[in-house]
PDB file of C-alpha atoms in Angstrom:
ATOM      1  CA  MET A   1     153.057  56.354 127.341  1.00  0.00           C
ATOM      2  CA  GLU A   2     150.274  58.683 126.235  1.00  0.00           C
ATOM      3  CA  MET A   3     148.983  61.575 128.337  1.00  0.00           C
ATOM      4  CA  VAL A   4     146.723  64.549 127.778  1.00  0.00           C
ATOM      5  CA  PRO A   5     148.631  67.858 127.360  1.00  0.00           C
ATOM      6  CA  GLY A   6     147.066  69.154 130.568  1.00  0.00           C
ATOM      7  CA  MET A   7     149.262  66.780 132.582  1.00  0.00           C
ATOM      8  CA  ALA A   8     152.248  68.969 131.608  1.00  0.00           C
ATOM      9  CA  HIS A   9     150.622  72.154 132.961  1.00  0.00           C
ATOM     10  CA  LYS A  10     151.613  73.403 136.393  1.00  0.00           C
ATOM     11  CA  LYS A  11     148.889  73.688 139.000  1.00  0.00           C
ATOM     12  CA  LYS A  12     148.573  76.747 141.145  1.00  0.00           C
ATOM     13  CA  GLY A  13     151.177  76.616 143.883  1.00  0.00           C
ATOM     14  CA  ASP A  14     153.272  73.843 142.263  1.00  0.00           C
ATOM     15  CA  GLU A  15     156.791  74.444 141.011  1.00  0.00           C
ATOM     16  CA  ILE A  16     156.652  71.847 138.255  1.00  0.00           C
ATOM     17  CA  SER A  17     153.895  69.853 136.602  1.00  0.00           C
ATOM     18  CA  PHE A  18     152.903  66.293 137.439  1.00  0.00           C
ATOM     19  CA  HIS A  19     154.270  65.115 134.102  1.00  0.00           C
ATOM     20  CA  ASN A  20     157.715  66.571 134.830  1.00  0.00           C
ATOM     21  CA  VAL A  21     157.719  65.006 138.296  1.00  0.00           C
ATOM     22  CA  TRP A  22     156.869  61.642 136.761  1.00  0.00           C
ATOM     23  CA  LEU A  23     159.491  62.059 134.022  1.00  0.00           C
ATOM     24  CA  GLU A  24     162.234  63.007 136.494  1.00  0.00           C
ATOM     25  CA  ALA A  25     161.401  60.009 138.675  1.00  0.00           C
ATOM     26  CA  LEU A  26     161.454  57.737 135.637  1.00  0.00           C
ATOM     27  CA  THR A  27     164.812  59.125 134.496  1.00  0.00           C
ATOM     28  CA  SER A  28     166.426  58.743 137.931  1.00  0.00           C
ATOM     29  CA  ARG A  29     165.144  55.208 138.523  1.00  0.00           C
ATOM     30  CA  CYS A  30     165.795  53.974 134.985  1.00  0.00           C
ATOM     31  CA  PRO A  31     169.048  55.643 133.894  1.00  0.00           C
ATOM     32  CA  MET A  32     169.598  53.032 131.194  1.00  0.00           C
ATOM     33  CA  TRP A  33     166.662  54.412 129.190  1.00  0.00           C
ATOM     34  CA  TRP A  34     166.418  57.471 126.944  1.00  0.00           C
ATOM     35  CA  CYS A  35     163.064  59.087 127.723  1.00  0.00           C
ATOM     36  CA  ARG A  36     161.691  61.914 125.596  1.00  0.00           C
ATOM     37  CA  THR A  37     158.223  63.486 125.325  1.00  0.00           C
ATOM     38  CA  PHE A  38     156.679  64.693 122.064  1.00  0.00           C
ATOM     39  CA  THR A  39     153.385  66.526 121.505  1.00  0.00           C
ATOM     40  CA  LEU A  40     151.704  64.920 118.488  1.00  0.00           C
ATOM     41  CA  ASP A  41     148.357  65.581 116.820  1.00  0.00           C
ATOM     42  CA  SER A  42     146.447  62.762 115.131  1.00  0.00           C
ATOM     43  CA  SER A  43     145.228  65.156 112.424  1.00  0.00           C
ATOM     44  CA  GLN A  44     148.816  65.225 111.117  1.00  0.00           C
ATOM     45  CA  TYR A  45     148.803  61.466 110.585  1.00  0.00           C
ATOM     46  CA  GLY A  46     145.836  60.847 108.326  1.00  0.00           C
ATOM     47  CA  LEU A  47     142.927  60.912 110.797  1.00  0.00           C
ATOM     48  CA  PRO A  48     139.998  63.373 110.622  1.00  0.00           C
ATOM     49  CA  GLN A  49     140.318  64.116 114.349  1.00  0.00           C
ATOM     50  CA  SER A  50     142.226  66.860 116.125  1.00  0.00           C
ATOM     51  CA  ARG A  51     143.660  64.959 119.081  1.00  0.00           C
ATOM     52  CA  LYS A  52     146.783  66.450 120.674  1.00  0.00           C
ATOM     53  CA  ARG A  53     148.522  64.158 123.120  1.00  0.00           C
ATOM     54  CA  ASN A  54     151.918  63.955 124.810  1.00  0.00           C
ATOM     55  CA  TYR A  55     153.753  60.745 123.885  1.00  0.00           C
ATOM     56  CA  THR A  56     156.661  59.697 126.106  1.00  0.00           C
ATOM     57  CA  VAL A  57     158.999  57.272 124.337  1.00  0.00           C
ATOM     58  CA  GLY A  58     161.747  55.251 126.003  1.00  0.00           C
ATOM     59  CA  VAL A  59     164.658  53.513 124.285  1.00  0.00           C
ATOM     60  CA  ASN A  60     167.248  51.289 125.959  1.00  0.00           C
ATOM     61  CA  ARG A  61     170.664  52.978 125.789  1.00  0.00           C
ATOM     62  CA  LEU A  62     172.472  49.634 125.759  1.00  0.00           C
ATOM     63  CA  ARG A  63     170.529  48.448 122.712  1.00  0.00           C
ATOM     64  CA  LEU A  64     170.213  51.688 120.756  1.00  0.00           C
ATOM     65  CA  PRO A  65     172.838  54.366 121.545  1.00  0.00           C
ATOM     66  CA  VAL A  66     170.736  57.293 120.322  1.00  0.00           C
ATOM     67  CA  GLU A  67     167.835  59.098 121.953  1.00  0.00           C
ATOM     68  CA  PRO A  68     164.369  58.766 120.383  1.00  0.00           C
ATOM     69  CA  ARG A  69     163.421  61.370 117.818  1.00  0.00           C
ATOM     70  CA  PRO A  70     159.932  62.696 117.107  1.00  0.00           C
ATOM     71  CA  PRO A  71     158.307  61.333 113.960  1.00  0.00           C
ATOM     72  CA  PRO A  72     157.748  63.730 111.061  1.00  0.00           C
ATOM     73  CA  GLN A  73     154.519  65.698 111.240  1.00  0.00           C
ATOM     74  CA  GLY A  74     152.489  64.014 108.541  1.00  0.00           C
ATOM     75  CA  LEU A  75     153.342  60.720 106.888  1.00  0.00           C
ATOM     76  CA  GLN A  76     153.624  60.320 103.162  1.00  0.00           C
ATOM     77  CA  GLY A  77     151.148  57.709 101.972  1.00  0.00           C
ATOM     78  CA  SER A  78     149.687  57.284 105.448  1.00  0.00           C
ATOM     79  CA  GLY A  79     146.274  56.454 103.993  1.00  0.00           C
ATOM     80  CA  GLY A  80     144.493  59.462 105.391  1.00  0.00           C
ATOM     81  CA  TYR A  81     140.799  59.881 104.696  1.00  0.00           C
ATOM     82  CA  ARG A  82     138.118  62.466 105.151  1.00  0.00           C
ATOM     83  CA  LEU A  83     135.361  62.454 107.716  1.00  0.00           C
ATOM     84  CA  GLN A  84     132.860  61.411 105.027  1.00  0.00           C
ATOM     85  CA  ASP A  85     134.944  58.288 104.397  1.00  0.00           C
ATOM     86  CA  ALA A  86     134.792  57.283 108.066  1.00  0.00           C
ATOM     87  CA  LEU A  87     130.987  57.553 108.275  1.00  0.00           C
ATOM     88  CA  HIS A  88     128.878  54.558 107.316  1.00  0.00           C
ATOM     89  CA  PRO A  89     126.372  55.511 104.600  1.00  0.00           C
ATOM     90  CA  GLY A  90     123.769  52.866 105.476  1.00  0.00           C
ATOM     91  CA  LEU A  91     122.968  53.788 109.066  1.00  0.00           C
ATOM     92  CA  PRO A  92     119.336  54.761 109.732  1.00  0.00           C
ATOM     93  CA  PRO A  93     118.581  58.356 110.745  1.00  0.00           C
ATOM     94  CA  PHE A  94     118.513  59.162 114.435  1.00  0.00           C
ATOM     95  CA  ARG A  95     115.442  60.877 115.820  1.00  0.00           C
ATOM     96  CA  GLU A  96     116.342  63.935 117.818  1.00  0.00           C
ATOM     97  CA  SER A  97     113.223  63.298 119.904  1.00  0.00           C
ATOM     98  CA  GLU A  98     115.177  60.478 121.580  1.00  0.00           C
ATOM     99  CA  CYS A  99     117.668  62.991 122.977  1.00  0.00           C
ATOM    100  CA  THR A 100     117.288  64.698 126.302  1.00  0.00           C
ATOM    101  CA  GLU A 101     115.811  68.175 126.506  1.00  0.00           C
ATOM    102  CA  GLN A 102     119.237  69.735 127.090  1.00  0.00           C
ATOM    103  CA  GLN A 103     120.708  67.867 124.138  1.00  0.00           C
ATOM    104  CA  ARG A 104     117.866  69.004 121.883  1.00  0.00           C
ATOM    105  CA  ARG A 105     118.490  72.625 122.888  1.00  0.00           C
ATOM    106  CA  ASN A 106     122.186  72.190 122.203  1.00  0.00           C
ATOM    107  CA  LEU A 107     121.494  70.699 118.779  1.00  0.00           C
ATOM    108  CA  PHE A 108     119.151  73.564 117.915  1.00  0.00           C
ATOM    109  CA  LEU A 109     121.872  76.090 118.696  1.00  0.00           C
ATOM    110  CA  TYR A 110     124.605  74.073 117.030  1.00  0.00           C
ATOM    111  CA  LYS A 111     122.553  73.614 113.859  1.00  0.00           C
ATOM    112  CA  HIS A 112     122.335  77.367 113.273  1.00  0.00           C
ATOM    113  CA  LEU A 113     125.993  77.846 114.161  1.00  0.00           C
ATOM    114  CA  ALA A 114     126.969  75.135 111.676  1.00  0.00           C
ATOM    115  CA  GLN A 115     124.904  76.737 108.905  1.00  0.00           C
ATOM    116  CA  GLU A 116     126.598  80.078 109.539  1.00  0.00           C
ATOM    117  CA  ARG A 117     130.064  78.548 109.534  1.00  0.00           C
ATOM    118  CA  LEU A 118     129.503  76.441 106.421  1.00  0.00           C
ATOM    119  CA  SER A 119     127.978  79.335 104.454  1.00  0.00           C
ATOM    120  CA  ASN A 120     131.429  80.970 104.427  1.00  0.00           C
ATOM    121  CA  SER A 121     133.295  77.839 103.381  1.00  0.00           C
ATOM    122  CA  ALA A 122     133.182  75.206 100.688  1.00  0.00           C
ATOM    123  CA  GLY A 123     132.424  72.407 103.149  1.00  0.00           C
ATOM    124  CA  ALA A 124     129.101  70.670 103.588  1.00  0.00           C
ATOM    125  CA  ILE A 125     129.659  68.720 106.799  1.00  0.00           C
ATOM    126  CA  ALA A 126     129.980  69.893 110.393  1.00  0.00           C
ATOM    127  CA  CYS A 127     130.602  68.017 113.612  1.00  0.00           C
ATOM    128  CA  VAL A 128     129.707  69.167 117.116  1.00  0.00           C
ATOM    129  CA  ALA A 129     129.672  67.745 120.642  1.00  0.00           C
ATOM    130  CA  ALA A 130     125.967  67.614 121.482  1.00  0.00           C
ATOM    131  CA  ASP A 131     126.701  66.950 125.149  1.00  0.00           C
ATOM    132  CA  ARG A 132     128.346  70.374 125.478  1.00  0.00           C
ATOM    133  CA  ASN A 133     126.236  73.533 125.682  1.00  0.00           C
ATOM    134  CA  PRO A 134     127.563  76.085 123.161  1.00  0.00           C
ATOM    135  CA  ARG A 135     126.326  78.950 125.358  1.00  0.00           C
ATOM    136  CA  LYS A 136     128.662  78.018 128.198  1.00  0.00           C
ATOM    137  CA  ASP A 137     132.366  78.692 128.459  1.00  0.00           C
ATOM    138  CA  PHE A 138     133.316  75.024 128.227  1.00  0.00           C
ATOM    139  CA  GLY A 139     131.180  74.516 125.111  1.00  0.00           C
ATOM    140  CA  GLN A 140     132.869  73.009 122.071  1.00  0.00           C
ATOM    141  CA  TRP A 141     133.041  75.088 118.936  1.00  0.00           C
ATOM    142  CA  VAL A 142     131.625  73.802 115.669  1.00  0.00           C
ATOM    143  CA  ARG A 143     134.084  71.800 113.565  1.00  0.00           C
ATOM    144  CA  ALA A 144     133.475  72.746 109.946  1.00  0.00           C
ATOM    145  CA  ASP A 145     136.919  71.773 108.637  1.00  0.00           C
ATOM    146  CA  GLY A 146     136.126  68.134 107.826  1.00  0.00           C
ATOM    147  CA  MET A 147     137.184  66.796 111.233  1.00  0.00           C
ATOM    148  CA  VAL A 148     135.491  65.748 114.448  1.00  0.00           C
ATOM    149  CA  SER A 149     136.125  67.061 117.901  1.00  0.00           C
ATOM    150  CA  THR A 150     138.495  65.187 120.168  1.00  0.00           C
ATOM    151  CA  LEU A 151     136.889  61.884 121.169  1.00  0.00           C
ATOM    152  CA  ARG A 152     136.462  61.758 124.931  1.00  0.00           C
ATOM    153  CA  THR A 153     134.999  59.252 127.334  1.00  0.00           C
ATOM    154  CA  CYS A 154     132.518  61.831 128.646  1.00  0.00           C
ATOM    155  CA  ASN A 155     131.234  62.818 125.193  1.00  0.00           C
ATOM    156  CA  GLU A 156     128.581  60.308 124.176  1.00  0.00           C
ATOM    157  CA  LEU A 157     126.938  62.299 121.378  1.00  0.00           C
ATOM    158  CA  GLU A 158     129.428  63.387 118.758  1.00  0.00           C
ATOM    159  CA  TRP A 159     126.917  64.817 116.254  1.00  0.00           C
ATOM    160  CA  VAL A 160     127.231  65.235 112.496  1.00  0.00           C
ATOM    161  CA  PHE A 161     125.312  67.676 110.265  1.00  0.00           C
ATOM    162  CA  ILE A 162     125.480  67.294 106.488  1.00  0.00           C
ATOM    163  CA  PHE A 163     123.945  70.038 104.340  1.00  0.00           C
ATOM    164  CA  PHE A 164     122.920  70.319 100.703  1.00  0.00           C
ATOM    165  CA  PRO A 165     124.620  72.958  98.537  1.00  0.00           C
ATOM    166  CA  ASP A 166     121.634  75.271  99.042  1.00  0.00           C
ATOM    167  CA  GLY A 167     122.145  75.214 102.815  1.00  0.00           C
ATOM    168  CA  SER A 168     119.251  72.907 103.700  1.00  0.00           C
ATOM    169  CA  LEU A 169     119.866  70.044 106.122  1.00  0.00           C
ATOM    170  CA  ARG A 170     120.512  66.695 104.471  1.00  0.00           C
ATOM    171  CA  MET A 171     121.408  64.445 107.420  1.00  0.00           C
ATOM    172  CA  SER A 172     121.537  64.822 111.185  1.00  0.00           C
ATOM    173  CA  ARG A 173     122.687  61.946 113.367  1.00  0.00           C
ATOM    174  CA  PRO A 174     125.281  61.066 116.018  1.00  0.00           C
ATOM    175  CA  VAL A 175     128.522  59.289 115.258  1.00  0.00           C
ATOM    176  CA  HIS A 176     127.986  55.566 115.714  1.00  0.00           C
ATOM    177  CA  PRO A 177     130.131  53.932 118.429  1.00  0.00           C
ATOM    178  CA  TYR A 178     131.776  51.679 115.809  1.00  0.00           C
ATOM    179  CA  GLU A 179     132.607  54.736 113.712  1.00  0.00           C
ATOM    180  CA  ARG A 180     134.615  55.998 116.663  1.00  0.00           C
ATOM    181  CA  PHE A 181     136.958  53.045 116.140  1.00  0.00           C
ATOM    182  CA  ALA A 182     137.554  54.211 112.557  1.00  0.00           C
ATOM    183  CA  LEU A 183     138.180  57.780 113.742  1.00  0.00           C
ATOM    184  CA  GLN A 184     140.932  56.434 116.008  1.00  0.00           C
ATOM    185  CA  GLY A 185     142.546  54.543 113.129  1.00  0.00           C
ATOM    186  CA  PHE A 186     141.397  51.009 113.940  1.00  0.00           C
ATOM    187  CA  GLN A 187     140.173  48.653 111.238  1.00  0.00           C
ATOM    188  CA  VAL A 188     136.511  48.350 112.136  1.00  0.00           C
ATOM    189  CA  THR A 189     136.105  45.021 110.344  1.00  0.00           C
ATOM    190  CA  HIS A 190     138.752  43.451 112.596  1.00  0.00           C
ATOM    191  CA  CYS A 191     138.022  45.165 115.912  1.00  0.00           C
ATOM    192  CA  ALA A 192     136.455  43.459 118.904  1.00  0.00           C
ATOM    193  CA  GLY A 193     133.659  46.010 119.170  1.00  0.00           C
ATOM    194  CA  HIS A 194     130.972  43.361 118.783  1.00  0.00           C
ATOM    195  CA  LEU A 195     132.066  41.950 122.162  1.00  0.00           C
ATOM    196  CA  LEU A 196     131.588  45.279 123.966  1.00  0.00           C
ATOM    197  CA  THR A 197     128.574  47.227 125.106  1.00  0.00           C
ATOM    198  CA  LYS A 198     127.923  50.762 123.933  1.00  0.00           C
ATOM    199  CA  SER A 199     129.285  52.251 127.155  1.00  0.00           C
ATOM    200  CA  GLU A 200     132.425  50.121 126.880  1.00  0.00           C
ATOM    201  CA  VAL A 201     132.942  51.195 123.252  1.00  0.00           C
ATOM    202  CA  LEU A 202     132.644  54.872 124.225  1.00  0.00           C
ATOM    203  CA  LEU A 203     135.099  54.322 127.069  1.00  0.00           C
ATOM    204  CA  THR A 204     137.672  52.407 125.032  1.00  0.00           C
ATOM    205  CA  THR A 205     137.590  54.720 122.019  1.00  0.00           C
ATOM    206  CA  GLY A 206     137.824  57.787 124.228  1.00  0.00           C
ATOM    207  CA  ASN A 207     140.889  56.388 125.981  1.00  0.00           C
ATOM    208  CA  ALA A 208     142.483  54.805 122.919  1.00  0.00           C
ATOM    209  CA  MET A 209     145.710  56.014 121.370  1.00  0.00           C
ATOM    210  CA  SER A 210     145.427  56.871 117.685  1.00  0.00           C
ATOM    211  CA  VAL A 211     146.853  53.969 115.704  1.00  0.00           C
ATOM    212  CA  PRO A 212     148.708  55.972 112.979  1.00  0.00           C
ATOM    213  CA  VAL A 213     150.468  58.095 115.623  1.00  0.00           C
ATOM    214  CA  VAL A 214     151.699  55.011 117.476  1.00  0.00           C
ATOM    215  CA  GLY A 215     152.789  53.539 114.148  1.00  0.00           C
ATOM    216  CA  ALA A 216     154.715  56.715 113.304  1.00  0.00           C
ATOM    217  CA  VAL A 217     156.566  56.639 116.639  1.00  0.00           C
ATOM    218  CA  ALA A 218     157.435  52.947 116.240  1.00  0.00           C
ATOM    219  CA  THR A 219     158.544  53.457 112.621  1.00  0.00           C
ATOM    220  CA  GLU A 220     160.965  56.200 113.663  1.00  0.00           C
ATOM    221  CA  ILE A 221     162.529  53.852 116.244  1.00  0.00           C
ATOM    222  CA  LEU A 222     162.819  51.077 113.671  1.00  0.00           C
ATOM    223  CA  ARG A 223     164.519  53.460 111.256  1.00  0.00           C
ATOM    224  CA  ALA A 224     167.035  54.405 113.935  1.00  0.00           C
ATOM    225  CA  MET A 225     167.691  50.718 114.610  1.00  0.00           C
ATOM    226  CA  ALA A 226     168.212  50.095 110.916  1.00  0.00           C
ATOM    227  CA  SER A 227     170.622  53.057 110.592  1.00  0.00           C
ATOM    228  CA  TRP A 228     172.754  51.589 113.398  1.00  0.00           C
ATOM    229  CA  GLY A 229     172.752  48.155 111.782  1.00  0.00           C
ATOM    230  CA  LEU A 230     170.523  46.615 114.441  1.00  0.00           C
ATOM    231  CA  LEU A 231     167.785  45.754 111.988  1.00  0.00           C
ATOM    232  CA  ALA A 232     167.932  44.969 108.302  1.00  0.00           C
ATOM    233  CA  PRO A 233     165.920  47.573 106.347  1.00  0.00           C
ATOM    234  CA  SER A 234     164.367  44.852 104.209  1.00  0.00           C
ATOM    235  CA  ARG A 235     162.757  43.366 107.314  1.00  0.00           C
ATOM    236  CA  LEU A 236     160.815  46.524 108.119  1.00  0.00           C
ATOM    237  CA  ARG A 237     158.261  45.739 105.453  1.00  0.00           C
ATOM    238  CA  PRO A 238     158.427  42.242 103.923  1.00  0.00           C
ATOM    239  CA  PRO A 239     157.497  42.049 100.246  1.00  0.00           C
ATOM    240  CA  LEU A 240     153.917  41.079  99.586  1.00  0.00           C
ATOM    241  CA  PRO A 241     154.738  37.968  97.461  1.00  0.00           C
ATOM    242  CA  CYS A 242     156.564  36.506 100.467  1.00  0.00           C
ATOM    243  CA  LEU A 243     153.591  37.204 102.694  1.00  0.00           C
ATOM    244  CA  HIS A 244     151.212  35.618 100.211  1.00  0.00           C
ATOM    245  CA  GLU A 245     153.437  32.563  99.843  1.00  0.00           C
ATOM    246  CA  ARG A 246     153.662  32.244 103.611  1.00  0.00           C
ATOM    247  CA  ALA A 247     149.885  32.484 103.876  1.00  0.00           C
ATOM    248  CA  ARG A 248     149.437  29.771 101.250  1.00  0.00           C
ATOM    249  CA  ALA A 249     151.943  27.528 103.042  1.00  0.00           C
ATOM    250  CA  LEU A 250     150.120  27.974 106.339  1.00  0.00           C
ATOM    251  CA  GLU A 251     146.813  27.174 104.651  1.00  0.00           C
ATOM    252  CA  ARG A 252     148.252  23.975 103.130  1.00  0.00           C
ATOM    253  CA  GLN A 253     149.710  23.023 106.519  1.00  0.00           C
ATOM    254  CA  ARG A 254     146.356  23.626 108.173  1.00  0.00           C
ATOM    255  CA  LYS A 255     144.577  21.437 105.632  1.00  0.00           C
ATOM    256  CA  ARG A 256     147.156  18.651 106.016  1.00  0.00           C
ATOM    257  CA  PHE A 257     146.790  18.799 109.783  1.00  0.00           C
ATOM    258  CA  ALA A 258     142.997  18.664 109.559  1.00  0.00           C
ATOM    259  CA  LEU A 259     143.169  15.773 107.106  1.00  0.00           C
ATOM    260  CA  SER A 260     145.635  13.832 109.265  1.00  0.00           C
ATOM    261  CA  THR A 261     143.401  14.416 112.289  1.00  0.00           C
ATOM    262  CA  ASP A 262     140.412  13.023 110.402  1.00  0.00           C
ATOM    263  CA  ILE A 263     142.422  10.013 109.225  1.00  0.00           C
ATOM    264  CA  ALA A 264     143.633   9.302 112.778  1.00  0.00           C
ATOM    265  CA  PHE A 265     140.062   9.520 114.067  1.00  0.00           C
ATOM    266  CA  LEU A 266     138.804   7.109 111.383  1.00  0.00           C
ATOM    267  CA  ASP A 267     141.679   4.695 112.030  1.00  0.00           C
ATOM    268  CA  GLY A 268     140.922   4.684 115.744  1.00  0.00           C
ATOM    269  CA  TRP A 269     137.243   4.105 115.064  1.00  0.00           C
ATOM    270  CA  ARG A 270     138.083   1.218 112.690  1.00  0.00           C
ATOM    271  CA  LEU A 271     140.343  -0.420 115.282  1.00  0.00           C
ATOM    272  CA  ARG A 272     137.653  -0.155 117.945  1.00  0.00           C
ATOM    273  CA  LEU A 273     135.104  -1.755 115.621  1.00  0.00           C
ATOM    274  CA  GLU A 274     137.516  -4.582 114.771  1.00  0.00           C
ATOM    275  CA  GLY A 275     138.153  -5.138 118.494  1.00  0.00           C
ATOM    276  CA  ARG A 276     134.461  -5.368 119.230  1.00  0.00           C
ATOM    277  CA  ALA A 277     133.963  -7.774 116.322  1.00  0.00           C
ATOM    278  CA  ALA A 278     136.772 -10.002 117.576  1.00  0.00           C
ATOM    279  CA  LYS A 279     135.232 -10.249 121.050  1.00  0.00           C
ATOM    280  CA  GLN A 280     131.801 -11.280 119.738  1.00  0.00           C
ATOM    281  CA  PRO A 281     131.293 -15.096 119.344  1.00  0.00           C
ATOM    282  CA  ARG A 282     131.053 -16.234 115.802  1.00  0.00           C
ATOM    283  CA  VAL A 283     127.687 -17.701 114.827  1.00  0.00           C
ATOM    284  CA  ALA A 284     127.783 -20.633 112.407  1.00  0.00           C
TER     285      ALA A 284
END
């Protein structure tokens, strides 16, 4: 279960937070489960996004006699990439004239803030939330550390500025909805984004759990299962030759099935033609 950290904060007048109430109810009604909550940040698991979330993990006591442990902060070889790697280089520029008047004012302020921040660092890319006014208290600060702000359902325009070494603006455009999938750790080439509208993509990516974080939590449980002899360590990650051989076998099976289907269809068609020919009177 994933929740925003604010769910663990106590409201004014409450003795405990909603998250603690929910966790106590879950523990009392399901005593056969170990339930623990960890605060994890996706930036520690190879994603260029600072996204802190509370993950509640449950493990069946009867199956695994040890409570769940938090995964290590940062995975070795997790395949992390920079923000530049998540952005598609071939997208056309976005005209700021298509933004609303408030968004254009926000971008004007953010652009100068980004130039000031990047002049004191070695970076050349900044990301801001164009839907948030930087002059207000709830405004998002400029991200000049190679990451984007936390993806939210209410933030439609996650904006990117890329500058030349001399400080002049090189590119200014919003993050594409499909790029939001990549920033959450999904493989964009295999996602179902082409079946969704833009509003649905913004909603699903804003509510999505970061894939590497979920993988880290699951890997830690699998390691505990393997240490207790409940799972063979070799089965955690099958060797690639076996996977390739299995793929080739499935492809051969698919071809044999398709061929047998074609042969059965042709045999049935031949028998029907022979039956029709037998019913027709022979002409001398």
